[in-house]
CSV table of C-alpha atoms in Angstrom, one decimal:
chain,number,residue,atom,x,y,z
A,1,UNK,CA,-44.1,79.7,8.9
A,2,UNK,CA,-41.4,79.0,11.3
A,3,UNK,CA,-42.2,75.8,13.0
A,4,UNK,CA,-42.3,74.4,8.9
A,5,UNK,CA,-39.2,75.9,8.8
A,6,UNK,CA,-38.0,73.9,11.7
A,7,UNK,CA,-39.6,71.1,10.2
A,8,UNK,CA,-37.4,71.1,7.4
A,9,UNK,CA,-34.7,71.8,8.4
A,10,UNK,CA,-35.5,68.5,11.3
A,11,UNK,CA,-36.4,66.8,7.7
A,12,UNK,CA,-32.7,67.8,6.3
A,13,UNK,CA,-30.5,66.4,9.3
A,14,UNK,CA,-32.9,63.4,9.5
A,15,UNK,CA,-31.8,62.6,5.9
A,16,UNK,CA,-28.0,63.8,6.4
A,17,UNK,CA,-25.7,60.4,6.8
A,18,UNK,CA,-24.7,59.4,10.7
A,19,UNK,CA,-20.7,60.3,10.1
A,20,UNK,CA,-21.7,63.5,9.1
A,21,UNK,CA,-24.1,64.6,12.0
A,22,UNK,CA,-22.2,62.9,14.9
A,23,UNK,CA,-19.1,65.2,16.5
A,24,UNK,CA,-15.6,64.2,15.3
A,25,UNK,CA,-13.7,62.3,17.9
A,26,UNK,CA,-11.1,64.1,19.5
A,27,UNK,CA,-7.7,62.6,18.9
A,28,UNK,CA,-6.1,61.4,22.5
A,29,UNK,CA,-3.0,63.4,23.0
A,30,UNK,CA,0.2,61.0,22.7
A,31,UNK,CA,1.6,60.6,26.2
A,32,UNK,CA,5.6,61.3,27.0
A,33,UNK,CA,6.6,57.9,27.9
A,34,UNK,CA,4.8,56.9,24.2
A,35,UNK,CA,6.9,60.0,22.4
A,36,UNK,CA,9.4,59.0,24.5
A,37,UNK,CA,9.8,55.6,22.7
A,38,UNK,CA,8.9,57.0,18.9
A,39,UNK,CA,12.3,59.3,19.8
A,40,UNK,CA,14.0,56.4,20.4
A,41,UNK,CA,13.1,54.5,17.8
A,42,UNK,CA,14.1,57.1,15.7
A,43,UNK,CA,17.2,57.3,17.2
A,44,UNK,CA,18.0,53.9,16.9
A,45,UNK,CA,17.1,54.3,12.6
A,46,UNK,CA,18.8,57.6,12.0
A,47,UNK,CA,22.4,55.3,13.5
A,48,UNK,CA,22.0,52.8,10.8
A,49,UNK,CA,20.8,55.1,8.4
A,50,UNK,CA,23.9,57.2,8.9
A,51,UNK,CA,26.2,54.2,9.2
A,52,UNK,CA,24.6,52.7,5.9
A,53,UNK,CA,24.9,56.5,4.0
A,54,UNK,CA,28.4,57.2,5.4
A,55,UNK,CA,29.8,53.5,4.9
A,56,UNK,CA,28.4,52.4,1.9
A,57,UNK,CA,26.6,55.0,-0.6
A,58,UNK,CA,29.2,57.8,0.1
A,59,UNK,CA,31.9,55.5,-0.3
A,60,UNK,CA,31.0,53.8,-3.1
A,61,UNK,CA,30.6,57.2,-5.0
A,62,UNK,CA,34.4,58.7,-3.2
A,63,UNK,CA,35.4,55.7,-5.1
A,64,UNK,CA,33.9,55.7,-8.1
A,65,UNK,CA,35.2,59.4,-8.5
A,66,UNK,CA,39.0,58.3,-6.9
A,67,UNK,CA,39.0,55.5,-10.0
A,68,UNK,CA,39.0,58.5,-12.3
A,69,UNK,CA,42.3,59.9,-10.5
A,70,UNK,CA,46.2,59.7,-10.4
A,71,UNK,CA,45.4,59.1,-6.8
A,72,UNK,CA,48.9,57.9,-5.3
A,73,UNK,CA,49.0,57.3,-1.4
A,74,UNK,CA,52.9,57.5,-1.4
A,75,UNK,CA,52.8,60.7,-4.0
A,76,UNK,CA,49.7,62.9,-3.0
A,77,UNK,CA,50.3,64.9,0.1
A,78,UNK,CA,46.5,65.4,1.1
A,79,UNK,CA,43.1,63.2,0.4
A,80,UNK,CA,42.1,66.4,-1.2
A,81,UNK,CA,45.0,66.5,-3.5
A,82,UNK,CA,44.3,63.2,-4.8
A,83,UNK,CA,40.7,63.9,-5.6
A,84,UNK,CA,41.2,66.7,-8.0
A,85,UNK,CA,43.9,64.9,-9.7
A,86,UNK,CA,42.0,63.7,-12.7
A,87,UNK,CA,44.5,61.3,-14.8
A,88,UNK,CA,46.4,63.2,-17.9
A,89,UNK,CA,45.7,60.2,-20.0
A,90,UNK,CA,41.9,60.5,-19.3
A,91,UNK,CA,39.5,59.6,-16.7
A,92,UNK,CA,39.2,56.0,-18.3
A,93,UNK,CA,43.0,55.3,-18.0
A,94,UNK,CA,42.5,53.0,-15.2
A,95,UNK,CA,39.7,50.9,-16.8
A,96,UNK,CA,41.9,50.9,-19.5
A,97,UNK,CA,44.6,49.8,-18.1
A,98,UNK,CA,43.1,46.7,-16.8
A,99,UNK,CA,42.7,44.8,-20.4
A,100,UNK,CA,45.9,46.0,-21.7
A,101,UNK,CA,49.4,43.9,-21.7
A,102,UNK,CA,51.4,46.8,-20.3
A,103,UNK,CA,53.0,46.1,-17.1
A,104,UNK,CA,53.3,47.6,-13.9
A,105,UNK,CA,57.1,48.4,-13.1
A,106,UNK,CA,57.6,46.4,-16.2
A,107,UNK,CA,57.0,42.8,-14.5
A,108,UNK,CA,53.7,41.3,-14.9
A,109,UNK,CA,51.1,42.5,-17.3
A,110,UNK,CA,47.6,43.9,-16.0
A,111,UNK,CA,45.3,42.2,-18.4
A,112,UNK,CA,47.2,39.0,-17.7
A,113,UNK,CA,47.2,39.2,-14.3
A,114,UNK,CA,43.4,40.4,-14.1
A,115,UNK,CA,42.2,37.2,-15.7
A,116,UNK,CA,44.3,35.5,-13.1
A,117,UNK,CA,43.1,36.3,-10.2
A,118,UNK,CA,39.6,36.5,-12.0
A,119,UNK,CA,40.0,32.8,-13.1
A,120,UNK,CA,40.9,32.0,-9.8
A,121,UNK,CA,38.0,33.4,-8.0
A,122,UNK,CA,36.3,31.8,-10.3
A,123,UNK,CA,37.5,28.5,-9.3
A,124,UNK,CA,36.8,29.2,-6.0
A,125,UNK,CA,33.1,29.4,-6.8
A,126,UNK,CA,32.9,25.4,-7.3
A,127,UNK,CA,32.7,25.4,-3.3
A,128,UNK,CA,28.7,26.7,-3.7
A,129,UNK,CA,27.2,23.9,-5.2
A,130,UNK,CA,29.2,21.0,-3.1
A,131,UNK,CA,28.6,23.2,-0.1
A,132,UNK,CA,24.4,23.3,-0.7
A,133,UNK,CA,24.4,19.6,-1.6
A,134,UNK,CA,26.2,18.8,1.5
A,135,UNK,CA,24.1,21.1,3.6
A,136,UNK,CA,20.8,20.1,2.4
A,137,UNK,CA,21.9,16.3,2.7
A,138,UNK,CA,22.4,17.1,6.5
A,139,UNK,CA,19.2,19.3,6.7
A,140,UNK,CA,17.1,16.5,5.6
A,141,UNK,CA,18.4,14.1,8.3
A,142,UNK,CA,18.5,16.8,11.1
A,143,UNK,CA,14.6,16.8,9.8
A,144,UNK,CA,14.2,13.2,10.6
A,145,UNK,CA,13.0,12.0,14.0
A,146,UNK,CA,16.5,10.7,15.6
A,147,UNK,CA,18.3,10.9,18.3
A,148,UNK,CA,20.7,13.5,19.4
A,149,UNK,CA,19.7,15.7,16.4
A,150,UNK,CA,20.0,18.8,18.3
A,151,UNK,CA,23.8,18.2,19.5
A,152,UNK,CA,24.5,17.5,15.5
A,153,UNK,CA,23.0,21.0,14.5
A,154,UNK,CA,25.2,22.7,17.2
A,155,UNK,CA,28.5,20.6,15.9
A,156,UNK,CA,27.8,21.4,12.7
A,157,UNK,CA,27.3,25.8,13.4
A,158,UNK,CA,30.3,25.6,15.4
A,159,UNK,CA,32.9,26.3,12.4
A,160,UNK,CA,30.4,29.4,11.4
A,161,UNK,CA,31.0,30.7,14.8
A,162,UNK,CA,34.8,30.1,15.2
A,163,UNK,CA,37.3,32.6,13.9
A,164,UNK,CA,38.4,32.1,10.6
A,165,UNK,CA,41.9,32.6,11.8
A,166,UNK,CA,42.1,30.0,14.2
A,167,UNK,CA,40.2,27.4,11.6
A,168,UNK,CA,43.3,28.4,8.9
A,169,UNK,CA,45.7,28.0,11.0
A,170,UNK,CA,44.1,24.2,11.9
A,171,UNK,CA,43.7,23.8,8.3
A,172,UNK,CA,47.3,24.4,7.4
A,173,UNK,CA,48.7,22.3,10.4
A,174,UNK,CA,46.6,19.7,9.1
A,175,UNK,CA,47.7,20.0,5.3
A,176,UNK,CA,50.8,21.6,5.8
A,177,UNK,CA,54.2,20.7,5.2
A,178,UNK,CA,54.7,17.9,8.1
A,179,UNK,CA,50.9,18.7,8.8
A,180,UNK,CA,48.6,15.7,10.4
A,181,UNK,CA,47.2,14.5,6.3
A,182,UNK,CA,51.7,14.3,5.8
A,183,UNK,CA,52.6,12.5,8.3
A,184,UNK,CA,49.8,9.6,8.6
A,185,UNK,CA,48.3,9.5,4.9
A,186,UNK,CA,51.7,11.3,3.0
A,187,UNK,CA,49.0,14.3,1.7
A,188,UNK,CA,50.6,17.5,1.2
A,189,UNK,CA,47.9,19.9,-0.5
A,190,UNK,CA,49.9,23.5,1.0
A,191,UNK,CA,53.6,22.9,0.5
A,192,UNK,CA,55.7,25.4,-2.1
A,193,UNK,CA,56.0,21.7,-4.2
A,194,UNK,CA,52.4,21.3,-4.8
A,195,UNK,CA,50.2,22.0,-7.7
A,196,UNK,CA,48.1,25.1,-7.3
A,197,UNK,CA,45.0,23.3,-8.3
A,198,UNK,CA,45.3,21.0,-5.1
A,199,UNK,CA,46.1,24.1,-3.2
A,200,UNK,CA,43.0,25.6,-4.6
A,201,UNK,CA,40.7,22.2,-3.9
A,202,UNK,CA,42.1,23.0,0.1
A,203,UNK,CA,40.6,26.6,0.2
A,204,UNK,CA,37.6,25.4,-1.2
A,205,UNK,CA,37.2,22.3,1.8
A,206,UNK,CA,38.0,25.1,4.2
A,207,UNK,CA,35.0,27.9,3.0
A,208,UNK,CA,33.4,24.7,2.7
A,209,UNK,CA,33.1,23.4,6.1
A,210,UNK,CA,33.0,26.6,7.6
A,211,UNK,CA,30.5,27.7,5.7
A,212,UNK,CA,28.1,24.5,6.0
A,213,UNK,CA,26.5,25.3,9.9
A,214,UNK,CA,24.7,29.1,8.5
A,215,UNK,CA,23.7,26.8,5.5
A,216,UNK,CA,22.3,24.0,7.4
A,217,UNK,CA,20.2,26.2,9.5
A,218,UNK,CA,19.0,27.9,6.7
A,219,UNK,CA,17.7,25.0,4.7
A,220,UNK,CA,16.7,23.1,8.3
A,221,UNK,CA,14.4,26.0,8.8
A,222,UNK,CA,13.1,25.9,5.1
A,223,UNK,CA,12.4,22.0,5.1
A,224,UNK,CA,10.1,22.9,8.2
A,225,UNK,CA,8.1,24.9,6.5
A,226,UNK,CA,7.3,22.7,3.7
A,227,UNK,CA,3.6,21.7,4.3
A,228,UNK,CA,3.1,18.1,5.7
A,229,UNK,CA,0.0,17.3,4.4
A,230,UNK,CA,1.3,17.7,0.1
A,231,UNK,CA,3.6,14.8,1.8
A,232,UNK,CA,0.9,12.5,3.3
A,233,UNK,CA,-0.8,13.0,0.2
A,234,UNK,CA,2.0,11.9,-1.8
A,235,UNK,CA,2.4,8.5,0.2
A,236,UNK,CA,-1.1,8.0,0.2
A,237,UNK,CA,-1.3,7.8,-3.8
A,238,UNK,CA,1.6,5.7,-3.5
A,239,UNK,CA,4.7,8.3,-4.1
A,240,UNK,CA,8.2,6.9,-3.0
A,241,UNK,CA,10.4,8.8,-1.1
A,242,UNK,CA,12.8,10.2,-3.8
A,243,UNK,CA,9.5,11.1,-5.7
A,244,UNK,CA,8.1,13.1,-2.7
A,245,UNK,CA,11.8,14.7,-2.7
A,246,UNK,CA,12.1,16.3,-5.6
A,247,UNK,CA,8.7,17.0,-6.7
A,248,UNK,CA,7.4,18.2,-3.5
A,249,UNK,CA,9.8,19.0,-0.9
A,250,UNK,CA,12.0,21.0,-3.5
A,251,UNK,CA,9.9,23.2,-5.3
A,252,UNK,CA,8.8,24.7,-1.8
A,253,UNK,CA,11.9,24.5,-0.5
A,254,UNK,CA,13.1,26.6,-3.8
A,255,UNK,CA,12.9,30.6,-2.1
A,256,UNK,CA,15.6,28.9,0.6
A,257,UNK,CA,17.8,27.8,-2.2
A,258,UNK,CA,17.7,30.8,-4.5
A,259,UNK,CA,18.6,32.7,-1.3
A,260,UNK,CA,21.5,30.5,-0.3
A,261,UNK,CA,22.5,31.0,-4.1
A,262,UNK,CA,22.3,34.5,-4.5
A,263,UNK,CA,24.2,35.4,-1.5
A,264,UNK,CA,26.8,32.5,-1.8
A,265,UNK,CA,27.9,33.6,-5.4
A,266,UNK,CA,28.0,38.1,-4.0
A,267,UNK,CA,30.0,36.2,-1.2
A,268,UNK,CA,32.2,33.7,-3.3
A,269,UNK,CA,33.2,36.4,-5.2
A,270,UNK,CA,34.6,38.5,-2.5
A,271,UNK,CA,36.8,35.6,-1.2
A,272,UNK,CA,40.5,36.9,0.5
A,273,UNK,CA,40.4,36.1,3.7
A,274,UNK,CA,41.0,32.5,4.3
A,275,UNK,CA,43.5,32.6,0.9
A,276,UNK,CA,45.6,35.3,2.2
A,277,UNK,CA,45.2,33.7,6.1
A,278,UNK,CA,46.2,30.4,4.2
A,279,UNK,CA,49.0,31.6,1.4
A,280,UNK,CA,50.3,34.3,3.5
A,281,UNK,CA,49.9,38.2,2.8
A,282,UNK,CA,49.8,38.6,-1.2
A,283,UNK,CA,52.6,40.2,-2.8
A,284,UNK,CA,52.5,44.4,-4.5
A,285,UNK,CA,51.3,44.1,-8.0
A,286,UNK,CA,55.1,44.7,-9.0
A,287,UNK,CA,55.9,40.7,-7.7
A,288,UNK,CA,52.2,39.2,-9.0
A,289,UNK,CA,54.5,37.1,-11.1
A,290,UNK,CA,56.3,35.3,-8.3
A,291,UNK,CA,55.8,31.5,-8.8
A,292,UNK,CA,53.8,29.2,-6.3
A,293,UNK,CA,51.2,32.5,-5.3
A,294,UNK,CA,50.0,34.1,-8.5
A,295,UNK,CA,47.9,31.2,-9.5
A,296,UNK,CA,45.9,31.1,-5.9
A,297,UNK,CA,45.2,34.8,-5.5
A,298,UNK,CA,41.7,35.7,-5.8
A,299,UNK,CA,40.9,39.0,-7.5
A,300,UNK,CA,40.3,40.7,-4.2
A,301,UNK,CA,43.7,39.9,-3.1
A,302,UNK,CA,44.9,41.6,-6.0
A,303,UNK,CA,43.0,44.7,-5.4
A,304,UNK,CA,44.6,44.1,-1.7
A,305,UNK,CA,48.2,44.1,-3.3
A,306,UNK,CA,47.4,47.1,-5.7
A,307,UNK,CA,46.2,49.4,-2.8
A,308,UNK,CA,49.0,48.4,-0.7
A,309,UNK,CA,51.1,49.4,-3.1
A,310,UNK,CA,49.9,53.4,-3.3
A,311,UNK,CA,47.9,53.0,-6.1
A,312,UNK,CA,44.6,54.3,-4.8
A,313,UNK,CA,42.9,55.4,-7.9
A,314,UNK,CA,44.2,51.9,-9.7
A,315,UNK,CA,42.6,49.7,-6.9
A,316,UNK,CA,39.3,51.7,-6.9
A,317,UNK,CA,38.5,51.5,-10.7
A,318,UNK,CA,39.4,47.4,-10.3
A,319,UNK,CA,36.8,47.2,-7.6
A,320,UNK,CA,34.3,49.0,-9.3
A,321,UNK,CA,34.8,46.3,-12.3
A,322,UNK,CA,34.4,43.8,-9.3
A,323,UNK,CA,30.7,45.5,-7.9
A,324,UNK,CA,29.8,45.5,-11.7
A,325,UNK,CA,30.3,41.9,-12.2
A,326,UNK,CA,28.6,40.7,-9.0
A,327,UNK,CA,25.7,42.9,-9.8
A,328,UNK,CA,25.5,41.2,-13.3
A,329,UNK,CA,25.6,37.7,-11.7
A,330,UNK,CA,23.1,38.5,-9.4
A,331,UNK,CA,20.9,40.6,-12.2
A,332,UNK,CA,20.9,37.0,-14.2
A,333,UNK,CA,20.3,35.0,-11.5
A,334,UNK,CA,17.0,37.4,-10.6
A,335,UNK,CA,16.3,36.6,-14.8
A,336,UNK,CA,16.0,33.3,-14.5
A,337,UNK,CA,14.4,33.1,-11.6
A,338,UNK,CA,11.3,35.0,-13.0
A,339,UNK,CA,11.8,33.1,-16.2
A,340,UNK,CA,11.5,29.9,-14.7
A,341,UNK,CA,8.0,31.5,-12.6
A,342,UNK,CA,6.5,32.0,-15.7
A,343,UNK,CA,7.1,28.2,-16.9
């Protein structure tokens, strides 16, 4: 009786499945120089992650909240003062305010001035397209097998590394007021005289060419990794090379472009530096109206002016209108980017 015991129960394991017969493997302990490293690494995390939550989330929402104020910088004695003080004419007033005609100290009116400065930025935007045409041009010969290609590619990133300042200051002794383009060709795009549309077209060449070397890598780095073989195909059926261009190299070369796109236009519309480094520091919102400045101040700049002039709570609300028009652009750029992958 017991050895067919035994025997059945030798039958039983026989029949069990391998995992579940053999031992579990032990996990190997971690050792302290590999804890060591995951502490870093967490360490290294936790600083952006605290940077990004302290910088950018809790900021954003301080100033969504501060656009609901009376938040005055030269009134309100403490931060904490001007956080309770909810408007009397409402927690909209601000946003409001924006699209009406009344003035601020009775000089320039807020809606006009709004579509100003938006109009302006605006303008400013025309740089994108003339700068990725320009950039992919040079990609495509810095592709091509000729000489001296790499010093071009370093001539070309060397506005993206120099300081903005120093490349406005060139650019108005060069279209300045008894700048170089004065003196040998009589071209005066920056003087108080000039139209503000031709002092507009000299901001754009500026973020232009200083934006064209981070361009041209980006596209130089796309074009090499469009598949080679799609183009020896191509020339073998007989394809010429504008054909190969567009319907080859583009279309794979498209993820680069939408990226360059995306971030150009989130980018173009925060323009101020190389306007106000150009134009000079923009006025309070109380002298928006002073001729020769108004018409080249991008919207940013006027958020500038209106913080600088106290009005906290006034300058928050107008760039919360600002982060809700990029994220728009950018949502209908995303929306026709899937629309045209389903084509």
């Amino acid at each position: 009786m017991e050895n067919n015991n035994v025997s059945l129960a030798q039958e039983t394991a026989a029949l069990q499945p391998a995992e579940l017969t053999e031992p579990m493997p032990q996990k190997k302990p971690i050792n302290r120089a590999k804890r060591e490293e995951n502490i870093w690494g967490w360490i290294f995390v936790a600083a952006l992650f605290i940077g990004t939550t302290v910088f950018v989330y809790i900021a954003f929402i301080l100033s969504v909240w501060i656009s609901f104020t009376d938040y005055d910088a030269f009134i309100m004695t403490t931060f904490w003062e001007g956080l309770g003080s909810i408007h009397p004419d409402g927690f909209l007033h601000w946003y409001k305010f924006m699209f009406t005609s009344e003035g601020i100290l009775g000089i320039a009116g807020e809606s006009e001035d709004v579509w100003n400065t938006l109009g302006t930025t605006c303008f400013y935007l025309i740089g994108i397209p003339i700068g990725m045409a320009l950039s992919l041009g040079i990609s495509v010969l810095m592709t091509r097998d000729i000489k001296f290609s790499g010093t071009f590619r370093v001539i070309y990133y060397i506005p993206t590394v120099a300081s903005t300042v120093s490349i406005a200051v060139m650019w108005t002794n060069l279209f300045g007021d008894g700048g170089f383009m004065q003196q040998v060709f009589g071209l005066d795009l920056l003087s108080a005289g000039t139209s503000y549309w031709a002092q507009r077209m000299c901001v754009i060449m500026l973020t232009v060419w200083k934006g064209l070397g981070g361009t041209v890598v980006l596209f130089v780095a796309g074009l090499n990794g469009v598949n080679a073989s799609y183009h020896e195909a191509a020339e073998i059926d007989g394809a010429n090379a504008w054909s190969i261009f567009w319907r080859i190299t583009m279309p794979q070369l498209y993820p680069t472009i939408f990226y360059v796109l995306v971030t150009s236009v989130i980018g173009g519309m925060q323009i101020f530096i190389e306007p106000n480094l150009i134009f000079g520091n923009y006025p309070a919102t109380g002298n928006m109206a002073t001729a020769g400045t108004r018409y080249n101040i991008p919207f940013v700049g006027y958020i500038f002016g209106v913080f600088n002039n106290g009005e906290w709570a006034h300058a928050s609300a107008l760039g919360i209108i600002l982060a809700i028009i990029i994220f728009f652009l950018t949502l209908i750029q995303f929306a026709l980017d899937a629309r045209r992958d389903k084509v």
